[in-house]
């Protein structure tokens, strides 16, 4: 699980071009949207595609994303439970 | 009655130190390469990190260039009635990445960011979003007359008083795939060439580059105005024998004769095949006219004439022709009228006519 969280932090930084953010600056429970990393709705779409492409998870209901993408911790937990690759 | 059109301010990001506007080609950088890139300003000084992370390089260069032009014009962003941008290839870097994603992922998993950035009108759109400008927003994509088409649109609107102040810009970025393909078809020089010698080059192709040049145009003259934009003409095709005649017709259309022109700025890029168009002006009516050049400083790209336009404005306002744009050591008295002639590979020719104001 900790390896997955590390991997997610690296992917978030790389895919969302967070040039000024280092992996160790993202805490597991930091909110990704709003106050935390300040991600927005376009980033949410990027993350949905990342789940599909890298972990084989298709979000049937985009509203689910609100809970899944709360933090790296919630993302990792969801991926662990649902991944097909 | 038609209103006159003035250039109020300039902003430029290029392969020379043009972005801070504080000096004028005093410290020239020479390169020995087949492609050259812009001198990057500190983008963080101009663009918040949250906004910058989704910006392609072309957008970043344009944002800096546009902001510098707006700052120099000392006008509120809300006073800009329209934004018009010319680009040959748009944000081609992200276009390439988007197409690569399509191929690599078998048309699946496409994300929005690269698509948003890859459209040609992204630059004009992002600048408008940043400024909150809801006015006319247009992008002209027409090879080496993209900027000229934008200037023409702006000029027409300002003359008719449909707009009073317009931000006009030009941008093109240099990216790997584009460079590779143009190397293959021989449009880029095969061997590295010293930029200071490129105008004397006897080889085919040009040194490719990139840049962003923005200008605030207005139909009201003020103390800070750079120049008056008298005329613009573009030609998709033009026979080499017709260059001189067309220039004379263009000048006559603007109630001028060749002897009224104090300086010609020419777009020679060192391509032995196509600089012949400019060389026709070394003989005949324009043989004794002073001539200045700029592509040994800027490199070649679809909107490189933005550098030429920037140069003409700086010369007219500062009454100084920098030695770096002249061939040979001779001084040119303070020019009052400048004609810029540019073309790329014998197509998309343009004439721009400026007068000191």
PDB file of C-alpha atoms in Angstrom, chain B residues 1 17 25 32 63 72 78 88 100 110 117 126 149 168 187 192 194 207 230 237 251 256 322 350:
ATOM      1  CA  UNK B   1     -13.155  59.235 -42.315  1.00  0.00           C
ATOM      2  CA  UNK B  17      17.440  39.438 -25.117  1.00  0.00           C
ATOM      3  CA  UNK B  25      19.993  44.725 -29.481  1.00  0.00           C
ATOM      4  CA  UNK B  32      26.200  27.859 -34.165  1.00  0.00           C
ATOM      5  CA  UNK B  63       1.826  35.572 -21.949  1.00  0.00           C
ATOM      6  CA  UNK B  72       4.437  49.405 -21.528  1.00  0.00           C
ATOM      7  CA  UNK B  78     -10.179  46.200 -19.407  1.00  0.00           C
ATOM      8  CA  UNK B  88       1.759  29.272 -38.175  1.00  0.00           C
ATOM      9  CA  UNK B 100       1.219  10.502 -30.100  1.00  0.00           C
ATOM     10  CA  UNK B 110      -7.186  10.648 -24.167  1.00  0.00           C
ATOM     11  CA  UNK B 117      -3.485  23.201 -25.476  1.00  0.00           C
ATOM     12  CA  UNK B 126      -5.617  31.897 -22.575  1.00  0.00           C
ATOM     13  CA  UNK B 149      -3.341  38.766 -41.341  1.00  0.00           C
ATOM     14  CA  UNK B 168      -2.104  41.844 -31.630  1.00  0.00           C
ATOM     15  CA  UNK B 187      13.912  23.139 -44.996  1.00  0.00           C
ATOM     16  CA  UNK B 192      25.219  23.896 -38.022  1.00  0.00           C
ATOM     17  CA  UNK B 194      27.046  30.435 -37.296  1.00  0.00           C
ATOM     18  CA  UNK B 207      18.008  28.054 -39.106  1.00  0.00           C
ATOM     19  CA  UNK B 230       0.313  52.900 -42.821  1.00  0.00           C
ATOM     20  CA  UNK B 237       2.261  33.791 -54.560  1.00  0.00           C
ATOM     21  CA  UNK B 251       3.842  52.392 -51.876  1.00  0.00           C
ATOM     22  CA  UNK B 256       4.304  57.222 -51.262  1.00  0.00           C
ATOM     23  CA  UNK B 322      21.483  49.025 -34.354  1.00  0.00           C
ATOM     24  CA  UNK B 350       4.081  40.424 -47.006  1.00  0.00           C
TER      25      UNK B 350
END
